[in-house]
CSV table of C-alpha atoms and ligand atoms in Angstrom, one decimal:
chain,number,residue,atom,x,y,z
A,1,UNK,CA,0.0,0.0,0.0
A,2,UNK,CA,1.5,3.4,-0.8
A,3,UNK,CA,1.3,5.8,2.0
A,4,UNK,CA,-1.4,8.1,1.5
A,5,UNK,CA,-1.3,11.8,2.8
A,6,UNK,CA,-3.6,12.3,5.5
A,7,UNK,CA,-6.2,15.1,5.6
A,8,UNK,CA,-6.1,17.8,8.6
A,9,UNK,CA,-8.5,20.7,9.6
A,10,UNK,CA,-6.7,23.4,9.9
A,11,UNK,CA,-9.7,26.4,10.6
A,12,UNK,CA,-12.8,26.9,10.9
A,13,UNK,CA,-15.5,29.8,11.3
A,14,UNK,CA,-19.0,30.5,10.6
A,15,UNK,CA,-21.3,33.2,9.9
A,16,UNK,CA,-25.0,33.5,10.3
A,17,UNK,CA,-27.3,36.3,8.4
A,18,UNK,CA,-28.1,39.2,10.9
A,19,UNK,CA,-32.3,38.8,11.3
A,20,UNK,CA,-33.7,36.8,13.9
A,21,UNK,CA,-37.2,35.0,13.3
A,22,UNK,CA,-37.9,33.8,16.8
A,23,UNK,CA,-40.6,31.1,17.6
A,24,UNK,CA,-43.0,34.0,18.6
A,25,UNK,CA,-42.7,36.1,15.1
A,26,UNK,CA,-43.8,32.7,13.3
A,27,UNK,CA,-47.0,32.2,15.4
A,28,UNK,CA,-48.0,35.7,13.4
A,29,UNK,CA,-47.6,34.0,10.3
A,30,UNK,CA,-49.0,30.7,10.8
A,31,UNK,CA,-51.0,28.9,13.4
A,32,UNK,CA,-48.5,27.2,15.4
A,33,UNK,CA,-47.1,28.3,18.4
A,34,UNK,CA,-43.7,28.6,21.0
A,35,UNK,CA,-44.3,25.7,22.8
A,36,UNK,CA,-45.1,23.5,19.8
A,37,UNK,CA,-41.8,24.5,18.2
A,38,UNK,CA,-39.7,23.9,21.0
A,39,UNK,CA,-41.2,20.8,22.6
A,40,UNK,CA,-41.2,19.3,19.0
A,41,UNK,CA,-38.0,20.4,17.6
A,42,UNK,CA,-36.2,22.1,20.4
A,43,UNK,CA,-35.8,25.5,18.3
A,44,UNK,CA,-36.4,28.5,19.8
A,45,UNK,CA,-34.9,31.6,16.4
A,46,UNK,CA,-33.1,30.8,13.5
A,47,UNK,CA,-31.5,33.4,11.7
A,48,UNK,CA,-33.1,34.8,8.3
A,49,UNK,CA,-30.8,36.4,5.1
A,50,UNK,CA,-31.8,39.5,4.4
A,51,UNK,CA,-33.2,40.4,0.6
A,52,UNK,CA,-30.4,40.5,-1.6
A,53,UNK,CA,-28.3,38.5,0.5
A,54,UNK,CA,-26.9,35.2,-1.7
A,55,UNK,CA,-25.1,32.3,0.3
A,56,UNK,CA,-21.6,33.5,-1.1
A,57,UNK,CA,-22.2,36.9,1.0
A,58,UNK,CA,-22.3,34.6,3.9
A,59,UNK,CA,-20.0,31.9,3.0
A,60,UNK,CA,-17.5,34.7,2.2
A,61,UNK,CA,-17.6,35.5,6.0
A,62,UNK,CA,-17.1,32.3,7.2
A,63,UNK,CA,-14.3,31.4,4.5
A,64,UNK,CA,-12.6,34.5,6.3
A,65,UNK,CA,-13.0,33.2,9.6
A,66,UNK,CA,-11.5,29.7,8.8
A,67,UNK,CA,-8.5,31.0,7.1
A,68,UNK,CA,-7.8,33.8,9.8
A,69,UNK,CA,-7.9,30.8,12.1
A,70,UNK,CA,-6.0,28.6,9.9
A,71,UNK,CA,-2.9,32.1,9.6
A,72,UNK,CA,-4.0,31.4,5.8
A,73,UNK,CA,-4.9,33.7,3.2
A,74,UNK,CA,-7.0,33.3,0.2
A,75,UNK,CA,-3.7,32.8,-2.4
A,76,UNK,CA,-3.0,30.2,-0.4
A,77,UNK,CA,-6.0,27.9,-1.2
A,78,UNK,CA,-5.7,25.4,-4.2
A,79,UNK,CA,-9.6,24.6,-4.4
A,80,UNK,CA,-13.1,25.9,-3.5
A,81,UNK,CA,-15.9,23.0,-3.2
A,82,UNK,CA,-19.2,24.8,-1.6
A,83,UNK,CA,-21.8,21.8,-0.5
A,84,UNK,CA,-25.4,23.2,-1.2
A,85,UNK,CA,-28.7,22.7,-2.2
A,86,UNK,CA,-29.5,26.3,-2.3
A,87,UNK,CA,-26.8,28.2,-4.5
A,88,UNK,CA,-26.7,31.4,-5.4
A,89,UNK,CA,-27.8,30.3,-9.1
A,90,UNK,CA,-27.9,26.9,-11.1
A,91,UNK,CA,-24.7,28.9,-13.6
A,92,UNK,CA,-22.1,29.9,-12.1
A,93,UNK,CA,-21.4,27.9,-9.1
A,94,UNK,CA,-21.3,29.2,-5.3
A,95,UNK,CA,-17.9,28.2,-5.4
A,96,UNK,CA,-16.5,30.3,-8.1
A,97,UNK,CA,-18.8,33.5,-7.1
A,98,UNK,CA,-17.1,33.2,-3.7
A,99,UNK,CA,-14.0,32.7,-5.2
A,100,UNK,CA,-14.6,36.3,-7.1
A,101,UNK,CA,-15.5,37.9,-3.8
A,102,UNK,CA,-12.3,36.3,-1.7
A,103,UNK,CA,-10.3,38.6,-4.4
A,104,UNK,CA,-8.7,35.9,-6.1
A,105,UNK,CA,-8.7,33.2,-8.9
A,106,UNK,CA,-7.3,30.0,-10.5
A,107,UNK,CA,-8.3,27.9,-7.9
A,108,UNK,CA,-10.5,25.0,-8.8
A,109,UNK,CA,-14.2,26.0,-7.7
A,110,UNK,CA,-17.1,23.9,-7.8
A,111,UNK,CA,-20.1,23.4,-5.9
A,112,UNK,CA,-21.7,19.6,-4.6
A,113,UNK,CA,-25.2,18.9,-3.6
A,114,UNK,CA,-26.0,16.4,-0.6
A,115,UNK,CA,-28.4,18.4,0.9
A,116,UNK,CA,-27.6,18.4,5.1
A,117,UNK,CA,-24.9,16.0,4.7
A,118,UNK,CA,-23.0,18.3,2.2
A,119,UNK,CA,-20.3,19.5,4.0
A,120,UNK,CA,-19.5,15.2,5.7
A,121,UNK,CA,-19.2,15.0,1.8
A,122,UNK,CA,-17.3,17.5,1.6
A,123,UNK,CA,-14.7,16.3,4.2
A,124,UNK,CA,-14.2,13.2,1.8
A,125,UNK,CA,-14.0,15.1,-1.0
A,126,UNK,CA,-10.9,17.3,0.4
A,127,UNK,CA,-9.2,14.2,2.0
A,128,UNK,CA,-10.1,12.4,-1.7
A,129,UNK,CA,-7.9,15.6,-3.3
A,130,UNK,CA,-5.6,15.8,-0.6
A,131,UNK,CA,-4.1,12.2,-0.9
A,132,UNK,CA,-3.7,12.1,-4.6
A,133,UNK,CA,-2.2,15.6,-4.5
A,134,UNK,CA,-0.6,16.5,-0.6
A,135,UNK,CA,0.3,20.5,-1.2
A,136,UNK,CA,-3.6,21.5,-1.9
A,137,UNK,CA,-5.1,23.6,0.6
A,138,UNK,CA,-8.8,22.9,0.0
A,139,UNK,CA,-11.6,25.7,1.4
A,140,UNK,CA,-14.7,24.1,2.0
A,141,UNK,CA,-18.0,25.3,2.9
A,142,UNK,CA,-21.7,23.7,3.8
A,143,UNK,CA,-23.9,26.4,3.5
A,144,UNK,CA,-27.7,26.8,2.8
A,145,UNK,CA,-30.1,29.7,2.0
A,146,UNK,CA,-33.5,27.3,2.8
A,147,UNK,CA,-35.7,30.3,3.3
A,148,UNK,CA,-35.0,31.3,-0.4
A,149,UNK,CA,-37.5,27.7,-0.5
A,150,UNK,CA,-39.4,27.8,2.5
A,151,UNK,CA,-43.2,28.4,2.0
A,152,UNK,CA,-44.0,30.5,4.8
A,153,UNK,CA,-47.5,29.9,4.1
A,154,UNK,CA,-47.3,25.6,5.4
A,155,UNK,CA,-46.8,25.6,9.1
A,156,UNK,CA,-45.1,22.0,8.8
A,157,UNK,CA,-41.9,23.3,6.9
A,158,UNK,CA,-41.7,26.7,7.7
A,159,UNK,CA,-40.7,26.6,11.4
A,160,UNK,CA,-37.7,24.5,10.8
A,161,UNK,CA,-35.3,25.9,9.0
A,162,UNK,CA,-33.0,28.6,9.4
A,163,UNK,CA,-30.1,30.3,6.9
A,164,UNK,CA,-26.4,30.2,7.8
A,165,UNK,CA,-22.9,28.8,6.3
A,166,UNK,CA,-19.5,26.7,7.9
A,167,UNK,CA,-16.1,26.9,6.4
A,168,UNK,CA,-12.9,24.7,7.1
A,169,UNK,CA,-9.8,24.6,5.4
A,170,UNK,CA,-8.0,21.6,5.1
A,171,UNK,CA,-4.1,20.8,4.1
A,172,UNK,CA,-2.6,17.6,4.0
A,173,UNK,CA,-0.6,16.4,7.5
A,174,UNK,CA,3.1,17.4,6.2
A,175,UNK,CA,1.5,20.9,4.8
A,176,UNK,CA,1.6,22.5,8.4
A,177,UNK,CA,2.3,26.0,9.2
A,178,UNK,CA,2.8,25.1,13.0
A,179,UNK,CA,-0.1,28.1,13.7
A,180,UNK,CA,-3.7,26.6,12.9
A,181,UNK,CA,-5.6,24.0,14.6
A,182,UNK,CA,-5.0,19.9,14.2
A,183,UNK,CA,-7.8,18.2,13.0
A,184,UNK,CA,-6.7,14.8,11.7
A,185,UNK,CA,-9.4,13.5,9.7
A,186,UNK,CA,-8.8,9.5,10.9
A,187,UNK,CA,-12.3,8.3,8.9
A,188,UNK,CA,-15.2,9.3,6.8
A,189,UNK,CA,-18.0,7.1,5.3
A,190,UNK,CA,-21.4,8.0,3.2
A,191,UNK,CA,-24.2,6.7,1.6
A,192,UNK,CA,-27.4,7.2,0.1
A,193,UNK,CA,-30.7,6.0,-0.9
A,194,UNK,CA,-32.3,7.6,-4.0
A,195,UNK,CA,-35.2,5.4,-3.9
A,196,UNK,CA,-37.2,7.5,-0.9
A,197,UNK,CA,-35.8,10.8,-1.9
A,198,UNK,CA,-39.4,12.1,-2.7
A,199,UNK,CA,-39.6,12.5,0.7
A,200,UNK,CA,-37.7,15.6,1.2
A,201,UNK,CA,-37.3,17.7,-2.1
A,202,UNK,CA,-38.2,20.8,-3.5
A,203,UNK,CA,-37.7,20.4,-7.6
A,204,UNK,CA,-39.6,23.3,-9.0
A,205,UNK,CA,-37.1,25.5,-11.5
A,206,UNK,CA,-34.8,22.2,-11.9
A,207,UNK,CA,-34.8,20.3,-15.4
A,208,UNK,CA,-37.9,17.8,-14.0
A,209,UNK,CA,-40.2,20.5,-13.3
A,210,UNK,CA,-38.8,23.5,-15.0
A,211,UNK,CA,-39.6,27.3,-15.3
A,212,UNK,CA,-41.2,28.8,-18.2
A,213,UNK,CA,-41.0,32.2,-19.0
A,214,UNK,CA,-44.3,33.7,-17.2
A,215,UNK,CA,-45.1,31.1,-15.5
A,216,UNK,CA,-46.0,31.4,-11.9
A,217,UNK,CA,-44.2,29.6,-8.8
A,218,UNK,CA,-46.3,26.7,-7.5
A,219,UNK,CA,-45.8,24.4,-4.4
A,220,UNK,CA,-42.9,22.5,-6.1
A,221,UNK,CA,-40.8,26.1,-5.4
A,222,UNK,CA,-40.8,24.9,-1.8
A,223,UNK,CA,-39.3,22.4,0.1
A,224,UNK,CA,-41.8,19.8,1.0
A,225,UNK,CA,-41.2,16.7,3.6
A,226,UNK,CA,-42.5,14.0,5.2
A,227,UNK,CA,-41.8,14.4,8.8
A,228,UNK,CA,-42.2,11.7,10.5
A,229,UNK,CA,-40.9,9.3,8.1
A,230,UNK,CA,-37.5,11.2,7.3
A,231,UNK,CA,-37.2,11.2,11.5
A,232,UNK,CA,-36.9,7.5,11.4
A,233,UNK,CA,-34.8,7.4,8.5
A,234,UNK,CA,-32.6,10.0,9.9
A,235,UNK,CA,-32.1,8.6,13.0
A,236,UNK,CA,-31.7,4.9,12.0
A,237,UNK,CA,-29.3,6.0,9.1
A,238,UNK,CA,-27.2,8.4,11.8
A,239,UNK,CA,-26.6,5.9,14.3
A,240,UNK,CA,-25.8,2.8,12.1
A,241,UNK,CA,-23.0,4.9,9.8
A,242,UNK,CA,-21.8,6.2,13.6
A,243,UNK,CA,-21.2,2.5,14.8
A,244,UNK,CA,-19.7,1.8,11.7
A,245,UNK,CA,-17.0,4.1,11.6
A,246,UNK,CA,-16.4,3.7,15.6
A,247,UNK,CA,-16.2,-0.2,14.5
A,248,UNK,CA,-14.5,0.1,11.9
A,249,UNK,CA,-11.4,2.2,13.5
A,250,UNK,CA,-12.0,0.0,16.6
A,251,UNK,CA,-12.5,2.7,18.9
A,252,UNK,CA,-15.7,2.3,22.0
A,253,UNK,CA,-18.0,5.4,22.6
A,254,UNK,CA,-16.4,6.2,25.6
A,255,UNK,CA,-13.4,7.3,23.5
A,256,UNK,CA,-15.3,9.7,22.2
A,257,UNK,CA,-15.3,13.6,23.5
A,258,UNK,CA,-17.6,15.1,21.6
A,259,UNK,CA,-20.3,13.7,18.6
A,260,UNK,CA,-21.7,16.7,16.8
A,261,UNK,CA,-24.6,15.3,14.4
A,262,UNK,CA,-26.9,17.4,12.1
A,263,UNK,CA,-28.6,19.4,13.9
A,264,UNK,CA,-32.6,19.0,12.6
A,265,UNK,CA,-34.7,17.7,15.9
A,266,UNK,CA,-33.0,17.9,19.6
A,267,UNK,CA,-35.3,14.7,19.6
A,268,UNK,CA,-33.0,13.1,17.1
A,269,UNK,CA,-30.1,14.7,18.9
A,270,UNK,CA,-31.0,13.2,21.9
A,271,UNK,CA,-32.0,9.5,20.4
A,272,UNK,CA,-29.1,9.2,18.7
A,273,UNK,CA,-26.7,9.6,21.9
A,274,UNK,CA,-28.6,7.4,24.0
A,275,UNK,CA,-28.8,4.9,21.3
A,276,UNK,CA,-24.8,5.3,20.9
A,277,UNK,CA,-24.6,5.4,24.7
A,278,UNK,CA,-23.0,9.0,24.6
A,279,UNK,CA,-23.4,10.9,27.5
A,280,UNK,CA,-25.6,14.4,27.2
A,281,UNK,CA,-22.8,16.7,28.0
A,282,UNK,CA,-20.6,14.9,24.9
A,283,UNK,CA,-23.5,15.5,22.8
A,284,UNK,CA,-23.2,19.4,20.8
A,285,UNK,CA,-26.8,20.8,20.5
A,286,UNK,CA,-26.7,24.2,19.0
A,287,UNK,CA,-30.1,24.2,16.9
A,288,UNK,CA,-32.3,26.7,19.9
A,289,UNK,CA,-29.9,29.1,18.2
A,290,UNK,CA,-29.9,28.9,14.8
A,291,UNK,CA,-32.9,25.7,13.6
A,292,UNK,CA,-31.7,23.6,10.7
A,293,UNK,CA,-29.5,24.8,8.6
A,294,UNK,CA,-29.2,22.2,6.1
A,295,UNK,CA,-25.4,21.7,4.9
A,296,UNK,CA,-24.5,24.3,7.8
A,297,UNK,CA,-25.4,22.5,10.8
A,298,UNK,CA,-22.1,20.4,10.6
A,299,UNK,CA,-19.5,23.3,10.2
A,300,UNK,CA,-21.6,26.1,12.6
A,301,UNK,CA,-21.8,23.4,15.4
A,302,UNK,CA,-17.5,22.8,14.4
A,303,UNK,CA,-16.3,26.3,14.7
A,304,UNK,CA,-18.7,26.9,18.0
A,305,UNK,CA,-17.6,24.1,19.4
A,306,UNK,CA,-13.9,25.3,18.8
A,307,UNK,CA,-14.7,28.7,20.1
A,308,UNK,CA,-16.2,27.3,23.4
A,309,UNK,CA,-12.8,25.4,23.6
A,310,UNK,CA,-14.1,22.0,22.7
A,311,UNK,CA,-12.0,20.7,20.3
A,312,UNK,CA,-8.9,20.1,22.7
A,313,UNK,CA,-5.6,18.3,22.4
A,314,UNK,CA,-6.1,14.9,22.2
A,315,UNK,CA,-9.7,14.8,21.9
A,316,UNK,CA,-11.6,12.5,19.6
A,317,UNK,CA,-14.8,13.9,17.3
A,318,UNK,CA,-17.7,11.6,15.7
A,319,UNK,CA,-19.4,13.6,13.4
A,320,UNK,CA,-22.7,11.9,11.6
A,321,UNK,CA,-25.1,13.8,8.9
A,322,UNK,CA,-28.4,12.7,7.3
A,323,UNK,CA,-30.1,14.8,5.0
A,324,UNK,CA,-32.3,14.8,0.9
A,325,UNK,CA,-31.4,12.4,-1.3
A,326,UNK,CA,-31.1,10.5,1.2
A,327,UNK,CA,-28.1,10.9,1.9
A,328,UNK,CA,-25.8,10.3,5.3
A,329,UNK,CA,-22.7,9.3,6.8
A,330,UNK,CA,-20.0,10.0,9.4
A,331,UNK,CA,-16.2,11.1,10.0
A,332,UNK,CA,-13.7,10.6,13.0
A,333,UNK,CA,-11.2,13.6,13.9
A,334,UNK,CA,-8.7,13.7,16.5
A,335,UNK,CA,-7.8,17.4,17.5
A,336,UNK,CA,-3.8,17.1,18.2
B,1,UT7,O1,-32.7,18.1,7.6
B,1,UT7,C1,-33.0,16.9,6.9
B,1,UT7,C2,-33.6,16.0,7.9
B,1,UT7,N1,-34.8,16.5,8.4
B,1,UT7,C3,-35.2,16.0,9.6
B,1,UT7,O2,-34.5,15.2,10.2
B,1,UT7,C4,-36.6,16.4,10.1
B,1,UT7,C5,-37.2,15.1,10.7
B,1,UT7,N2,-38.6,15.4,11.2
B,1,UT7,C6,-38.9,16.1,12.3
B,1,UT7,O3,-38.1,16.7,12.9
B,1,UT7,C7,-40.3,16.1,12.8
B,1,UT7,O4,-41.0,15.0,12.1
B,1,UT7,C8,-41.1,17.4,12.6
B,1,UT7,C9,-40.5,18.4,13.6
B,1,UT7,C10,-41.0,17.9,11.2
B,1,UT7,C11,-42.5,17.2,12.9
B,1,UT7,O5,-42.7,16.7,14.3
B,1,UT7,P1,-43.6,15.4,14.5
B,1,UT7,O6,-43.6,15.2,16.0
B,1,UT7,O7,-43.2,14.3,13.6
B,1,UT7,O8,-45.0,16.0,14.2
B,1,UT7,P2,-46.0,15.4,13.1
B,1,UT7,O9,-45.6,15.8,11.7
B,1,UT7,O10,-46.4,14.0,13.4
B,1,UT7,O11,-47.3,16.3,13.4
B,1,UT7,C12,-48.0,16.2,14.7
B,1,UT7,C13,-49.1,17.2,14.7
B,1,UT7,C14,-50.0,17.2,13.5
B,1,UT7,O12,-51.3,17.5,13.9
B,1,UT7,P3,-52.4,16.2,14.0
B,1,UT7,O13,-52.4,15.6,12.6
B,1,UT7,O14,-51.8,15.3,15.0
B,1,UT7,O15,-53.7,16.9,14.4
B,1,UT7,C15,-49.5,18.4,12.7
B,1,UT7,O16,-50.5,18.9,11.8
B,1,UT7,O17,-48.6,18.6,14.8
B,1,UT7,C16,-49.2,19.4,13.8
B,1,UT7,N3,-48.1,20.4,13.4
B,1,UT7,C17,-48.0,21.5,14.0
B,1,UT7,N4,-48.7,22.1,15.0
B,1,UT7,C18,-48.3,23.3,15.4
B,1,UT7,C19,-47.2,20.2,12.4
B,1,UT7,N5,-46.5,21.4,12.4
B,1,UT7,C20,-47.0,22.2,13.3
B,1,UT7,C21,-46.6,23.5,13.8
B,1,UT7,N6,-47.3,24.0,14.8
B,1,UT7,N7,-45.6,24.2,13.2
């Protein structure tokens, strides 16, 4: 076996729009209520873009965040990969708008789509890069603009999500500039399931149900789910591609410090430690704050949990993702 060049986190950062739509501001839009959203979901506001405000506006923060906390700067990076089912348009890609607005160019920008599980893609996509070429310095985001598909008029969709975007940089292990943080990417694995997709999708203006000129947005605009059904599959998917990755690099829960899933329920949160047998206080739960952010949950709950001093020497991460397509899947990181 040839040695392979293993991947490593080397910043992170996050940035959320400005506007807060709090549990109380939706119960004047639809009939729902405060106590419904929280005892059901366990959000309380999520934050709101602003008109005019595209996903690169806020993945451009966030991209500056990770590489002031990686001592990087935007020369430095070799490729751009935004994860995102909401871009800022179909042609050209998020990835080389943002590239644009970072003030450089010549990288190698594109965007992938795996819904809330984008950016656990997107960690196998830089270590994929990274160990067939070892000096790339790979920026990627998970970032989502869901109220650009919310229909604020259907009480079932509306109060879950919320707008935001995560950002990491990643160089291979012998590419250190002895100043950012050590993330050793030890695992990833994904999957998917196509065959129950229809059950979280919004496909209006894509090539199935497309746009003609005139014609007016209908439901198929908006994201449209089966709740209940994707909470089972969410859950079941979460914990069985989190025991497989613990199996699979023979380490026991208890090694873990800290699992930092999607965040879409706190009820899925909180299943999927107890069915892991993680203790609460190991289990990152940052959705009051911002609701589901779709490919952001991942990175937000990263560079929070690295701001609050979680992501200490030694300490082991499990990471697991579920989101449209299906999709899922998991990754282990050791902080060094
Ligand atoms: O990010 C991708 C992955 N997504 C997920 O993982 C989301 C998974 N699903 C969920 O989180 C939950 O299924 C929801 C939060 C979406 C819904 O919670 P639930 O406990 O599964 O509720 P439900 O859909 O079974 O609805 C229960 C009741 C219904 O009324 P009836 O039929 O029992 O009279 C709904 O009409 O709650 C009603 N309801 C609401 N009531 C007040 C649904 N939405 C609301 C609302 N306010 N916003």
């Amino acid at each position: 076996m040839p040695v392979i060049e293993q991947s490593v986190i080397r910043g992170l950062g996050f940035h959320v729009p400005e506007r807060i739509l709090t549990n109380k501001d939706l119960e004047e839009l639809v009939e729902t209520s405060d106590e419904w959203i929280t005892t059901r979901t366990g959000i309380k506001e999520r934050h709101i873009a602003a008109e005019g405000e595209a996903l690169s506006d806020i993945a451009l923060q966030a991209a500056k965040k990770a590489l002031a906390d990686a001592h990087m700067e935007a020369d430095d990076l070799t490729h751009i990969i935004v994860a995102t089912c909401t871009p800022d348009s179909y042609c050209p890609n998020t990835a080389c708008i943002l590239e644009h607005k970072l003030g450089v160019s010549g990288k190698i920008a594109f965007d992938i789509n795996a819904a809330c599980t984008g950016f656990t893609y997107n960690l196998e996509m830089a270590r994929s890069i990274i160990a067939l070429r070892p000096d790339s310095v790979v920026l990627i985001i998970g970032g989502d603009i869901l109220s650009s598909r919310t229909n604020w008029a259907d009480r079932t969709t509306c109060v879950l999500f919320g707008d935001g975007a995560g950002a990491a940089v990643l160089t291979g292990a012998s590419n250190d500039n002895g100043k950012g943080l050590k993330g050793r990417i030890l695992d990833t694995i994904l999957s998917s399931d196509g065959s129950i997709g229809d059950m979280l999708k919004f496909n209006g203006g894509g090539s199935s149900a497309p746009y003609s000129l005139g014609h007016v947005v209908t439901e198929n605009h908006f994201i449209s789910m089966q709740g209940r059904e994707v909470f089972k599959h969410a859950i079941r998917n979460m914990v069985a591609v989190s025991q497989e990755i613990l199996d699979r690099n023979k380490v026991s829960t208890d090694d873990v410090s800290l699992v930092i899933t999607h965040q879409a329920n706190l009820r899925i949160i909180e299943s999927l430690g107890k069915k892991l047998g993680i203790t609460d206080e190991r289990v990152f739960v940052n959705l009051h704050k911002y609701g589901n952010t779709s490919a952001a949950t991942i990175p937000i709950a990263l560079a929070e949990a690295r701001e609050q001093n979680r992501l200490t020497k030694d300490s082991l991460l499990l990471v697991a993702a579920f989101g449209g397509g299906f999709t899922w899947g998991s990754a282990l990181v050791r902080f060094e």
